[in-house]
Coordinates of C-alpha atoms in Angstrom, one line a residue:
Chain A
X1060 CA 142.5 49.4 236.6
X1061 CA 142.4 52.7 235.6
X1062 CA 141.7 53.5 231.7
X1063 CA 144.2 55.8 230.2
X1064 CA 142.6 55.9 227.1
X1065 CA 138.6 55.4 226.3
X1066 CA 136.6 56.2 223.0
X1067 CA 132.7 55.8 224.1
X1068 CA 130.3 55.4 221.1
X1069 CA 132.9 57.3 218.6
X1070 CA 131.7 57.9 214.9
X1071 CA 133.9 59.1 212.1
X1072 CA 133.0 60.6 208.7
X1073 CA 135.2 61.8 206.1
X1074 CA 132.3 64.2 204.1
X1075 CA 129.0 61.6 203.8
X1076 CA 131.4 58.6 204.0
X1077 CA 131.1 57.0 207.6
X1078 CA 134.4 55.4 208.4
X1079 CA 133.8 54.4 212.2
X1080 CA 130.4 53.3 213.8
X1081 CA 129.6 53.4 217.5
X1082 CA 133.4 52.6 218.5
X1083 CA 134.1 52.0 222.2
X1084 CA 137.4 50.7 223.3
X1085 CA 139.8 51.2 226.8
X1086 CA 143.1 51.3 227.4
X1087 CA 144.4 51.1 230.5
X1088 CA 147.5 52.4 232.0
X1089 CA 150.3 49.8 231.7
X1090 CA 148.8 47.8 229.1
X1091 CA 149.5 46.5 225.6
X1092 CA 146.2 46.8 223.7
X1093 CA 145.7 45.8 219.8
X1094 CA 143.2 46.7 217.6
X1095 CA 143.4 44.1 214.2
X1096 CA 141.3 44.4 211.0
X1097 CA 141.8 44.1 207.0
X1098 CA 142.8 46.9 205.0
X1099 CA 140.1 49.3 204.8
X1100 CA 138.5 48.7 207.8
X1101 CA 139.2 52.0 209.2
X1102 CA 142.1 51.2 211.6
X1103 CA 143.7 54.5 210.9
X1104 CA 140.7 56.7 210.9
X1105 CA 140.5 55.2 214.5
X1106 CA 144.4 56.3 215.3
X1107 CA 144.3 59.8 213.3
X1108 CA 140.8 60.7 215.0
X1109 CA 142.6 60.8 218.5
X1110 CA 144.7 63.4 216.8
X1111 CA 141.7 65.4 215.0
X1112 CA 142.2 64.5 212.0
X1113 CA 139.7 64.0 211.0
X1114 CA 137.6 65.3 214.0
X1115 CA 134.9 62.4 215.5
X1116 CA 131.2 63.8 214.7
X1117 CA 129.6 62.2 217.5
X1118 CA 130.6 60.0 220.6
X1119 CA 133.8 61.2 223.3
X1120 CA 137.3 60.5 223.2
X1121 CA 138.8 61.0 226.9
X1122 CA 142.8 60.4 227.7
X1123 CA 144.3 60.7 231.0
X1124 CA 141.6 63.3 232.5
X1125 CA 141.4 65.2 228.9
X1126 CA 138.9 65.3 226.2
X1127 CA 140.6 65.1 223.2
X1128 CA 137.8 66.0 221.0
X1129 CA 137.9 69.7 222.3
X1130 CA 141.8 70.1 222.2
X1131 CA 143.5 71.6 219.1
X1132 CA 146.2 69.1 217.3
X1133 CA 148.9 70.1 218.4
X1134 CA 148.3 70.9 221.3
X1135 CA 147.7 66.6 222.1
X1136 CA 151.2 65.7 222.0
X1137 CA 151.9 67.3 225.0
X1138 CA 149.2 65.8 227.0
X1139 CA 151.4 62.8 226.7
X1140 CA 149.9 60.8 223.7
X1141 CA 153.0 59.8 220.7
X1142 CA 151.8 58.6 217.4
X1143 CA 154.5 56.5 215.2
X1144 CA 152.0 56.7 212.2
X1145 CA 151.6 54.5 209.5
X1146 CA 154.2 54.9 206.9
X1147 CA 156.1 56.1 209.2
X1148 CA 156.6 60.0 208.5
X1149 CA 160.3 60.5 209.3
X1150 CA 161.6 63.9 208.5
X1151 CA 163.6 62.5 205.1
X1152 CA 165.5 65.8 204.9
X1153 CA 166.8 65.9 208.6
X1154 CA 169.4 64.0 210.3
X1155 CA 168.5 61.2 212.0
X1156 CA 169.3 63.4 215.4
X1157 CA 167.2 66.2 214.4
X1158 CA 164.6 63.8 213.8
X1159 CA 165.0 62.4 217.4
X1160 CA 165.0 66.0 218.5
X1161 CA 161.5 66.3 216.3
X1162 CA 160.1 64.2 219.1
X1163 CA 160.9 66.1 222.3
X1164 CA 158.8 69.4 221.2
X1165 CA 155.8 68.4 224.1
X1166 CA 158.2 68.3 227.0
X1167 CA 161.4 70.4 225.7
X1168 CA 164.8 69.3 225.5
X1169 CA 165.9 69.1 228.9
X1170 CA 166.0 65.5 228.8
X1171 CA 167.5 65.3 225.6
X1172 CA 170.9 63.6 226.0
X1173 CA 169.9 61.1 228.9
X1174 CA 166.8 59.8 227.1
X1175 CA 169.1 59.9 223.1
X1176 CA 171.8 58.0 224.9
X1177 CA 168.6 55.3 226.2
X1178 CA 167.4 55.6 222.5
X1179 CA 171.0 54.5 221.2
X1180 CA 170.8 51.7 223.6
X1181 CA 167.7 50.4 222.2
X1182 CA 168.5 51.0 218.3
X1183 CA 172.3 50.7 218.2
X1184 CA 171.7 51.0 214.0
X1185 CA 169.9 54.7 214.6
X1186 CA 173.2 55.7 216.3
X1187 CA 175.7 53.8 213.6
X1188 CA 173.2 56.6 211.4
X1189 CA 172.7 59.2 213.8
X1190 CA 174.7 61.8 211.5
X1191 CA 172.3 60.4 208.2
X1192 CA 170.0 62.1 206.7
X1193 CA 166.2 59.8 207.6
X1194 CA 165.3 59.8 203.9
X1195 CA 168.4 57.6 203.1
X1196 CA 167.5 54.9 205.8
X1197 CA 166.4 51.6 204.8
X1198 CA 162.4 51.1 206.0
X1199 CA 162.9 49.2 208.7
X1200 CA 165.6 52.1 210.2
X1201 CA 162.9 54.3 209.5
X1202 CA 160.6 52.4 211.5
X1203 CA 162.9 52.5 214.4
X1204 CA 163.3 56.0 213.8
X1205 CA 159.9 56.6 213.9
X1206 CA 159.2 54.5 217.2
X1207 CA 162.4 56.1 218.6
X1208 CA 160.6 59.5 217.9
X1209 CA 157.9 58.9 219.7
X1210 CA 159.5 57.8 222.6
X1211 CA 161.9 60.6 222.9
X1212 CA 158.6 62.8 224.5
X1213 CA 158.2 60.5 227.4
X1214 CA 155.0 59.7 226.2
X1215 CA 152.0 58.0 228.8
X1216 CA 151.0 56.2 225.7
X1217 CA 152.6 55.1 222.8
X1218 CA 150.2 54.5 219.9
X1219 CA 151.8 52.4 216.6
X1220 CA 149.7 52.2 213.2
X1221 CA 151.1 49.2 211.2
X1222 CA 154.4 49.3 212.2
X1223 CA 155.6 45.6 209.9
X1224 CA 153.7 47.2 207.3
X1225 CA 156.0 46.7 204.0
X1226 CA 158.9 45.6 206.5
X1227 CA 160.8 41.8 205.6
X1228 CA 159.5 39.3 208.1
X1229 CA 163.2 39.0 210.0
X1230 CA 162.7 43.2 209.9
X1231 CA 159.1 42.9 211.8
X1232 CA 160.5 40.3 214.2
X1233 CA 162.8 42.6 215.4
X1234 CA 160.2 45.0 215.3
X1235 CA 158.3 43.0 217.7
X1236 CA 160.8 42.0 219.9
X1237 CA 161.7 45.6 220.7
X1238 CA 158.2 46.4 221.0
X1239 CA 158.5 44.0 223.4
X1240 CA 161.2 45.1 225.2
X1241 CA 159.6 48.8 225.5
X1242 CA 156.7 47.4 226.5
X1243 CA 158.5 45.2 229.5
X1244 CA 160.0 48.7 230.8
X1245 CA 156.7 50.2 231.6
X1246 CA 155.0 51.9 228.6
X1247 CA 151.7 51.5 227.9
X1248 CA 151.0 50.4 224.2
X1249 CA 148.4 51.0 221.5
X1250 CA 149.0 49.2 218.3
X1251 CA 146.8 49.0 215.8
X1252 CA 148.5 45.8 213.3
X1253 CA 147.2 44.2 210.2
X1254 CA 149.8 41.5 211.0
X1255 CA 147.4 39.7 213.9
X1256 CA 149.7 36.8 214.9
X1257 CA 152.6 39.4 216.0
X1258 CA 149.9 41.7 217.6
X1259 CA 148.1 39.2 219.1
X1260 CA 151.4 37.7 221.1
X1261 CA 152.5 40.7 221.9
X1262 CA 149.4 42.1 223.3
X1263 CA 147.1 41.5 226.7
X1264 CA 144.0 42.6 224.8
X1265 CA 142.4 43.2 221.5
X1266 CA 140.1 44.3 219.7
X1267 CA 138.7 43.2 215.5
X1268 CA 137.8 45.8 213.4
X1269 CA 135.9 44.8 210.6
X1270 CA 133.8 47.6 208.2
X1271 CA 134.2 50.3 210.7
X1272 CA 132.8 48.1 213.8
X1273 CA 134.2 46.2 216.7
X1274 CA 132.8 43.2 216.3
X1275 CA 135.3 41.3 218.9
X1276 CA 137.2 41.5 221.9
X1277 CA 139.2 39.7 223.9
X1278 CA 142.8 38.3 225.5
X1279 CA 145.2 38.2 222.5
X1280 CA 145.5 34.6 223.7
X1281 CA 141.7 34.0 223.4
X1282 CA 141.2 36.0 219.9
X1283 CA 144.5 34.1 218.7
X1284 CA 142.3 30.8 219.2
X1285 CA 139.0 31.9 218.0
X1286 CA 138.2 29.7 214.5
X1287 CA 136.9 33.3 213.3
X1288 CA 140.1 35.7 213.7
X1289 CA 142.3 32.2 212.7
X1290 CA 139.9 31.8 209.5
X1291 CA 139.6 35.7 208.4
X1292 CA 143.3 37.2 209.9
X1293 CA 145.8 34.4 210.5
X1294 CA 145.5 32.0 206.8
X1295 CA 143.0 29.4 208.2
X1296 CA 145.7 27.1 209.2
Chain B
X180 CA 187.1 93.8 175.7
X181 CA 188.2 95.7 178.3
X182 CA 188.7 93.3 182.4
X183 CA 187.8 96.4 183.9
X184 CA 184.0 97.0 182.6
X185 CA 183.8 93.4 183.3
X186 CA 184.7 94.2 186.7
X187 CA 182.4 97.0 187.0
X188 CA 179.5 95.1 185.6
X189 CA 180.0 92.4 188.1
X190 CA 180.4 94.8 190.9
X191 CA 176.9 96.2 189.7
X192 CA 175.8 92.5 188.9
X193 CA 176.8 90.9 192.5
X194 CA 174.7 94.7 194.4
X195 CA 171.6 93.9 191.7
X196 CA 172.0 90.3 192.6
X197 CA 171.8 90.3 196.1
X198 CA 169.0 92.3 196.1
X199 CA 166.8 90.2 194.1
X200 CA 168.4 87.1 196.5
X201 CA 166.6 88.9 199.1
X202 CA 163.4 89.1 197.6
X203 CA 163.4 85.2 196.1
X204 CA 163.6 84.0 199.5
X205 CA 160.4 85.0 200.6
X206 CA 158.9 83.5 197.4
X207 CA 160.9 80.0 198.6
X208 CA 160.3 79.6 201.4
X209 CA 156.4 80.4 201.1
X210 CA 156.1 77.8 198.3
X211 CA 158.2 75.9 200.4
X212 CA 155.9 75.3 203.2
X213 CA 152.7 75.6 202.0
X214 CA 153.2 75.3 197.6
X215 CA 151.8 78.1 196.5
X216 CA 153.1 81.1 194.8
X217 CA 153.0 84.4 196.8
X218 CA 152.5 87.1 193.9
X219 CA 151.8 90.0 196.1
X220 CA 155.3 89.6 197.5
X221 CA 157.2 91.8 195.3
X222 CA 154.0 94.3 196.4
X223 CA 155.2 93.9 200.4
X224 CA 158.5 95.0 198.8
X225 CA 157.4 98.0 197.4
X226 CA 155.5 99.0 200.4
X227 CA 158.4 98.5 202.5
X228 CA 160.3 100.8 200.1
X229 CA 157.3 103.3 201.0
X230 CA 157.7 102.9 204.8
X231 CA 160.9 103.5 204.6
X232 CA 160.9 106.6 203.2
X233 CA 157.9 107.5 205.5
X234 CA 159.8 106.6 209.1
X235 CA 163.4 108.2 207.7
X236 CA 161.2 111.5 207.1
X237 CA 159.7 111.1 210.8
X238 CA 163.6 110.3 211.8
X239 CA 165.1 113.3 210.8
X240 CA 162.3 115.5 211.7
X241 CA 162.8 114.2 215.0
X242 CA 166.3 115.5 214.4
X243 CA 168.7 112.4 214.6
X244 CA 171.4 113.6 212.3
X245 CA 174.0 110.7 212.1
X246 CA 173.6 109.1 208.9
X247 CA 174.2 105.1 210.2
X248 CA 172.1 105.9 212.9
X249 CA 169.2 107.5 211.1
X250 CA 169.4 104.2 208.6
X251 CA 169.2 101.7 211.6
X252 CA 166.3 103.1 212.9
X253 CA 164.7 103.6 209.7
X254 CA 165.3 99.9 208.6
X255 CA 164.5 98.6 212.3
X256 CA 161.2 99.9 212.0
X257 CA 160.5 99.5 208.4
X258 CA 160.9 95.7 208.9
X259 CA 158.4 95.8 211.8
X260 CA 155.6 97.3 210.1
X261 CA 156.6 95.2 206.3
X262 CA 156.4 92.4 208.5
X263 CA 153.1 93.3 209.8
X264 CA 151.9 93.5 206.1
X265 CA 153.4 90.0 205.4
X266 CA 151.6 88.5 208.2
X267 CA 148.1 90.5 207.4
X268 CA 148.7 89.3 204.3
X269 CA 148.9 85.5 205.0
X270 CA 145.9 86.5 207.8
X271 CA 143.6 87.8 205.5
X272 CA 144.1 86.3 201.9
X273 CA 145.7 82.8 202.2
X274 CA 144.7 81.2 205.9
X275 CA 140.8 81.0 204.8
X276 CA 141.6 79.2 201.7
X277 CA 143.5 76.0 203.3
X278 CA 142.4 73.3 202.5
X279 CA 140.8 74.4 198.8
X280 CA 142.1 74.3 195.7
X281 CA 145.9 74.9 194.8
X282 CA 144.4 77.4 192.2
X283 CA 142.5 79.8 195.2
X284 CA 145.3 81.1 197.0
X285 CA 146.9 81.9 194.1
X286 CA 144.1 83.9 192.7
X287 CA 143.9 85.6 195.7
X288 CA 147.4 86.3 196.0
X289 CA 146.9 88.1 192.8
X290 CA 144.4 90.5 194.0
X291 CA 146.4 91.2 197.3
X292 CA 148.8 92.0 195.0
X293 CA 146.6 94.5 193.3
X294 CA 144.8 95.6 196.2
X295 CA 148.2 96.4 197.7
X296 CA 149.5 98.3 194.3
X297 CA 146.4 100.7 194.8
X298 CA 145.9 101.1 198.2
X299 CA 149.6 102.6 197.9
X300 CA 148.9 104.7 195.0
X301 CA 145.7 106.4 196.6
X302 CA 147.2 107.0 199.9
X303 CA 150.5 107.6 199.0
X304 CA 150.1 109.8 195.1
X305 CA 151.0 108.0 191.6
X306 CA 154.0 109.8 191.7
X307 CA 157.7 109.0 192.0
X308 CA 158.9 109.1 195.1
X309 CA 162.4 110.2 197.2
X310 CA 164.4 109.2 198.9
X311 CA 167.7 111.2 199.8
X312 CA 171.2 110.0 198.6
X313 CA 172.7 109.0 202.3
X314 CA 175.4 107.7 201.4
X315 CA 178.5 108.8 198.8
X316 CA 182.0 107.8 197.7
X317 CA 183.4 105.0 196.4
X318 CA 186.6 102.9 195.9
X319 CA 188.2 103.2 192.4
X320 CA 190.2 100.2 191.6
X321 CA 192.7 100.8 188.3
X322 CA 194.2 104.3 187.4
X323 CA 193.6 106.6 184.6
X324 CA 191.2 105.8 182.3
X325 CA 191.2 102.4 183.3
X326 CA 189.0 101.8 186.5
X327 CA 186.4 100.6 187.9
X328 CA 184.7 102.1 191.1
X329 CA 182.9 100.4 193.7
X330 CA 180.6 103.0 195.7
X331 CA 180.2 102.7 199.4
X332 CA 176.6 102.3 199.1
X333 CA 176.9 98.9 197.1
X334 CA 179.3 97.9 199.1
X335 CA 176.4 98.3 202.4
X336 CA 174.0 96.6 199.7
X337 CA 176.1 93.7 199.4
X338 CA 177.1 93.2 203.2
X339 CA 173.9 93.9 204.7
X340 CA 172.1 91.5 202.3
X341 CA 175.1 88.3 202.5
X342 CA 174.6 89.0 206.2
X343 CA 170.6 89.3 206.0
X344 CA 170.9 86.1 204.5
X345 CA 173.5 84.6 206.8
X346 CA 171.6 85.2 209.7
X347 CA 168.1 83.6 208.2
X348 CA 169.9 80.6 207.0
X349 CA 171.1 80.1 210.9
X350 CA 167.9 80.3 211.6
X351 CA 166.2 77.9 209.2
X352 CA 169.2 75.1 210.0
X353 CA 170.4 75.3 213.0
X354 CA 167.3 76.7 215.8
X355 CA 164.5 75.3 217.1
X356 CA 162.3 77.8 215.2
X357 CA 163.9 76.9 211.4
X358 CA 163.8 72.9 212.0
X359 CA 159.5 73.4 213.0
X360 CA 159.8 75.3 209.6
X361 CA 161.4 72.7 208.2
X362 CA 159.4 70.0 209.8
X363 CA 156.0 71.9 208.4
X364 CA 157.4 72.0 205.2
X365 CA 158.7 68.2 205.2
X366 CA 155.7 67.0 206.4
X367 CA 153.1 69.4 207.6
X368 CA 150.7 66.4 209.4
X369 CA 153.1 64.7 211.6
X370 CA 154.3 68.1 212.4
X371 CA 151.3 69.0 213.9
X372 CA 150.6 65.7 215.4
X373 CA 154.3 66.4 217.5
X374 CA 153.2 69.4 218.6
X375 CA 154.0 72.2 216.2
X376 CA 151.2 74.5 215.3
X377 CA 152.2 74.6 212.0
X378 CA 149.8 77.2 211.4
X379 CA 151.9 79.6 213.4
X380 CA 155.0 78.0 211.6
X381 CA 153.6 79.5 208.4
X382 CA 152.7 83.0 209.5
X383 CA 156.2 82.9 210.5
X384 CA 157.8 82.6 207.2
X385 CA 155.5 84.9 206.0
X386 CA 156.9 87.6 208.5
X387 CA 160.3 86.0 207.8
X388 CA 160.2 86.7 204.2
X389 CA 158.8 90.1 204.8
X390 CA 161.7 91.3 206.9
X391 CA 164.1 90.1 204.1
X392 CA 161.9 92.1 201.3
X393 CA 162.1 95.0 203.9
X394 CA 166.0 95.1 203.8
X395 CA 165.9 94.9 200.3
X396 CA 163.5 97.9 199.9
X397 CA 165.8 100.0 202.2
X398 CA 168.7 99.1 200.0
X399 CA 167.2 99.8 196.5
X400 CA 165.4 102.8 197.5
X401 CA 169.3 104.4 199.0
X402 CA 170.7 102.8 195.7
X403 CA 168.2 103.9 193.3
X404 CA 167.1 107.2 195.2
X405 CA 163.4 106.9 193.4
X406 CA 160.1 104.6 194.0
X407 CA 156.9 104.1 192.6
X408 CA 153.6 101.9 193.7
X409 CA 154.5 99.6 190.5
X410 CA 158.0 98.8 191.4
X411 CA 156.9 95.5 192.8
X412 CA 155.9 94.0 190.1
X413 CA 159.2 94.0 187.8
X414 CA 161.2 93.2 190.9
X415 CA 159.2 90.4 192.2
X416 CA 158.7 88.7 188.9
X417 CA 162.6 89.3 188.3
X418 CA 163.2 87.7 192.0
X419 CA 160.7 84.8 191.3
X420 CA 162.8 83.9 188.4
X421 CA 165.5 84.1 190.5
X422 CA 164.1 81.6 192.7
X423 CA 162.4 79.1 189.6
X424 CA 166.2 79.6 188.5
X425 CA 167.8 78.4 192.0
X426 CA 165.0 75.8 192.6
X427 CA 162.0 77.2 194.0
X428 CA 161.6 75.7 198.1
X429 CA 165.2 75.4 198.2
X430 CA 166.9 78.5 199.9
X431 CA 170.5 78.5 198.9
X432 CA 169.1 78.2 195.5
X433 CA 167.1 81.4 195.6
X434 CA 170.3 83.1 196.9
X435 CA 172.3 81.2 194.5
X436 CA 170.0 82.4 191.4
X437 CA 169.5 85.9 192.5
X438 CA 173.0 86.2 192.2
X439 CA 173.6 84.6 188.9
X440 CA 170.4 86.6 187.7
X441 CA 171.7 90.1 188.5
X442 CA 175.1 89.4 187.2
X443 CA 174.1 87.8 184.0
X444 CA 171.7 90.4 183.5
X445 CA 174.4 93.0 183.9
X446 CA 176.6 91.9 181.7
X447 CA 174.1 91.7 179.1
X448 CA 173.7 95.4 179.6
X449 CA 177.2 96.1 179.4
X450 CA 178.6 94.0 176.8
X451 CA 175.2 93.7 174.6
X452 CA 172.6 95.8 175.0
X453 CA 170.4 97.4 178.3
X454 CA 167.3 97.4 176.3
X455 CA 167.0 93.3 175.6
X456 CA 168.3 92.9 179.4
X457 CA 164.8 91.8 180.8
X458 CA 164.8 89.5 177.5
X459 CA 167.6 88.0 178.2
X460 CA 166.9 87.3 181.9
X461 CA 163.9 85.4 181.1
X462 CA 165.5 83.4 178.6
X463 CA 168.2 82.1 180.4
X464 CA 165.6 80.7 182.8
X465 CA 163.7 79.1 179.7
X466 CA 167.3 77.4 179.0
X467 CA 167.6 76.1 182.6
X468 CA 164.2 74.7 183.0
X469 CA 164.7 73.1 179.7
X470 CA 167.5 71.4 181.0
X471 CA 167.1 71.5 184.6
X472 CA 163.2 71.8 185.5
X473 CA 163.9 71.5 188.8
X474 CA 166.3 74.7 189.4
X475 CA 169.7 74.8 190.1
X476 CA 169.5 73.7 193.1
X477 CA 166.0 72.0 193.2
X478 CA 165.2 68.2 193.9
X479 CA 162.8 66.8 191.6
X480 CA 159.8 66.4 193.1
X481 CA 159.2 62.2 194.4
X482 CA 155.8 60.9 194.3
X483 CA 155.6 59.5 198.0
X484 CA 154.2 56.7 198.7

């Protein structure tokens, strides 16, 4: 299989605070990977430094033929990598359209109304709120919003930072199961979850994150059996 | 008292107001997008006044003797070379200081501010300047000794700046170009993670809101007929109350407030007295940020979480 996506030996600092050590992970095209880990453990460093921000002080960071290290912010986006951050960051002032529209900057809007009306399709709420302004969506509209975003630039692949974080569980299930459904059509998914039993089922592969490190990888299947991830991620039942 | 010097104050209220409109939204839309406030502004308005004066010399030594089209040119080219200054500006002062303190940029918008004021009086003299009355005549409305006159050159004043305005509020809302402004100033990290360089974004409304001090330079110098290096100053402190008074980032509200600025402070003038004018401007926006410390039309600002 070819790897879309591969960090060799990447570490991450913000001033003399080390965030990442030595992280090496793949991501090949097609695939659902997650990367788990507690709070802290630098699970956004790892999605932001893809991005630049902040920029990796040592190791390499390739994506479909490109090293990202070497390429300006914005200027990733159009090499076919979409963040749905963590928190989300929907435009709160702009309509839910021009938030949609937000997203098709990399490729231009030529495909705008064929891939909106696929969009509506697979959030019928965003187009019930199409004419709203984002800030007065509830969070889990926002979340679709935000995932909706980043598909409307045809991404290669899709990356998702905590995407149930602060969402009702019925809210994340739906999440999931459109995750799901995204995933089924083809994309290739990066999702980086503190929420391990979703992740875990959803994904072919993962990867723990604890303190910076990976200190495990595996099937989701295998890591959702492993007495470890059960005992320090899923409530030691 | 009489309805016709009311009329004529608010005739010379709405020209003053939409003048200093034109000014507030360049400090809006900076502290918009990237918070700070842009004190050499009212300076890129005075030089504008400057090059104005400079290229309608050049003009008519040329020898172009139609009046509209000696003022199109003049403006055309006066807002290409202000905007130059607004972007050097940005360039040279603020751009290295990202990422400091909130206090830096500001400091050093204060000594652009003053570098500006005497780089114009050395090059240019410490003298009043001219600049020739282009335009005359005027509308009286009334008979007798009960009028009021609108002159021609207000009414220019207050077309070309509702339409200056018109045309960068299209912008802002409804292109591609205004919603990456808008996006920047939202949220200026996701921006740049879709793909806008956001550092671009804000030398653009830096240029934008030196074209708009440009038209008003052009319009005070006709209506006035005199300049000095010091003019920013007055001006710009008078347009950023304008925009504290509107809500500063919002840009109807700087509109909004220039206008209610330049009438209130001509009335004032005409029913109380000229001298306590600049008194009474600043205290009414006292009263509204007493009130209303958001502006006008501010939003409070939300922690986010």
């Amino acid at each position: 299989m070819s790897h879309l996506l591969t960090l060799n030996q990447v570490n991450v600092s913000y001033g003399p605070v080390q965030a990442l050590y030595d992280v090496s992970l793949e991501v090949g095209s097609g695939e659902i990977v997650t990367l788990i880990g507690a709070n802290g453990a630098g699970k956004s460093t790892l999605i932001t430094s893809l991005f630049n921000k902040p920029k990796p002080n040592g190791g390499a960071i390739h994506f479909d033929g490109h090293n990202l290290t070497s390429e300006q912010t914005h200027n990733i986006a159009k090499l076919g990598l979409a963040l749905v951050p963590e928190g989300r960051h929907v435009f709160p002032s702009m309509l839910v359209e021009e938030n949609l529209v937000m997203g098709t900057i990399p490729i231009g809007e030529n495909h705008l109304e064929q891939d909106r009306a696929h969009i509506f399709d697979i959030f019928p709420r965003l187009k019930e709120r199409r004419n709203q302004r984002a800030g007065t969506l509830s969070g889990g509209e926002q979340q679709m919003l935000a995932i909706a975003r980043g598909l409307m630039s045809r991404p290669k692949l899709l990356l998702l930072d905590e995407p149930s974080l602060g969402l009702a569980p019925i809210i994340v299930q739906q999440i999931f199961g459109i995750l799901k459904e995204i995933a089924e059509d083809g994309m290739t998914v990066f999702l980086v979850e503190q929420n391990a039993n979703h992740a875990l089922k959803l994904a072919q592969r993962g990867y723990v994150l604890v303190n910076g490190r990976i200190t495990l990888t595996g099937s989701g299947e295998e890591l959702l059996a492993n007495p470890q991830i059960r005992e320090a991620y899923l409530g030691g039942h | 008292m009489d309805s016709f010097i009311i009329g004529q104050q608010l005739v010379n209220g709405i020209t003053l107001g939409a003048i200093y409109g034109l000014i507030a939204v360049g400090y809006t839309m900076v502290y918009g997008i990237i918070g700070m406030i842009n004190f050499a502004h009212g300076d890129i308005y005075m030089v504008s006044a400057y090059l104005g004066a400079i290229f309608l010399a050049v003009i008519t030594f040329f020898g172009i003797d139609s009046v509209v089209l000696a003022l199109i040119i003049t403006l055309l080219f006066t807002i290409v070379f202000t905007a130059l200054y607004g972007w050097s500006v940005e360039r040279i002062a603020y751009r290295p200081l990202r990422g400091s303190t909130r206090l830096a940029p500001l400091i050093s918008a204060i000594g652009m501010s003053l570098i500006l004021q005497n780089y114009v009086q050395l090059s240019q003299g410490a003298r009043n300047q001219g600049f020739p009355a282009l335009v005359e005549g005027s509308v009286r409305v009334g008979d007798g000794a009960q009028f009021f006159q609108v002159t021609y050159l207000q009414m220019i004043i207050v077309v070309t700046a509702f339409v200056s305005m018109g045309i960068l509020t299209y912008v802002i809302h409804k292109t591609s170009l205004g919603r990456a402004c808008r996006a920047t100033q939202q949220d200026p990290m996701m921006a740049e993670v879709l793909g806008i360089n956001t550092d671009r974004i804000i030398s653009i409304v830096f240029v934008l809101g030196a074209i708009m001090a440009a038209v008003a330079g052009i319009l005070v110098s006709l209506n006035y007929g005199s300049f000095d290096f010091y003019i920013g100053f007055i001006t710009g402190i008078k347009a950023f109350t304008a925009a504290v008074l509107g809500g500063i980032g919002s840009l109807p509200g700087a509109i909004l407030g220039g206008l209610i600025l330049g009438m209130s402070e001509s009335l004032f003038s005409g029913f109380v007295n000229t001298d306590y004018k600049d008194v009474f401007a600043f205290g009414l926006l006292i009263v509204v940020l007493i009130f209303k410390p958001s502006g006008l039309l501010g939003k409070p600002e939300i922690e986010k979480v």
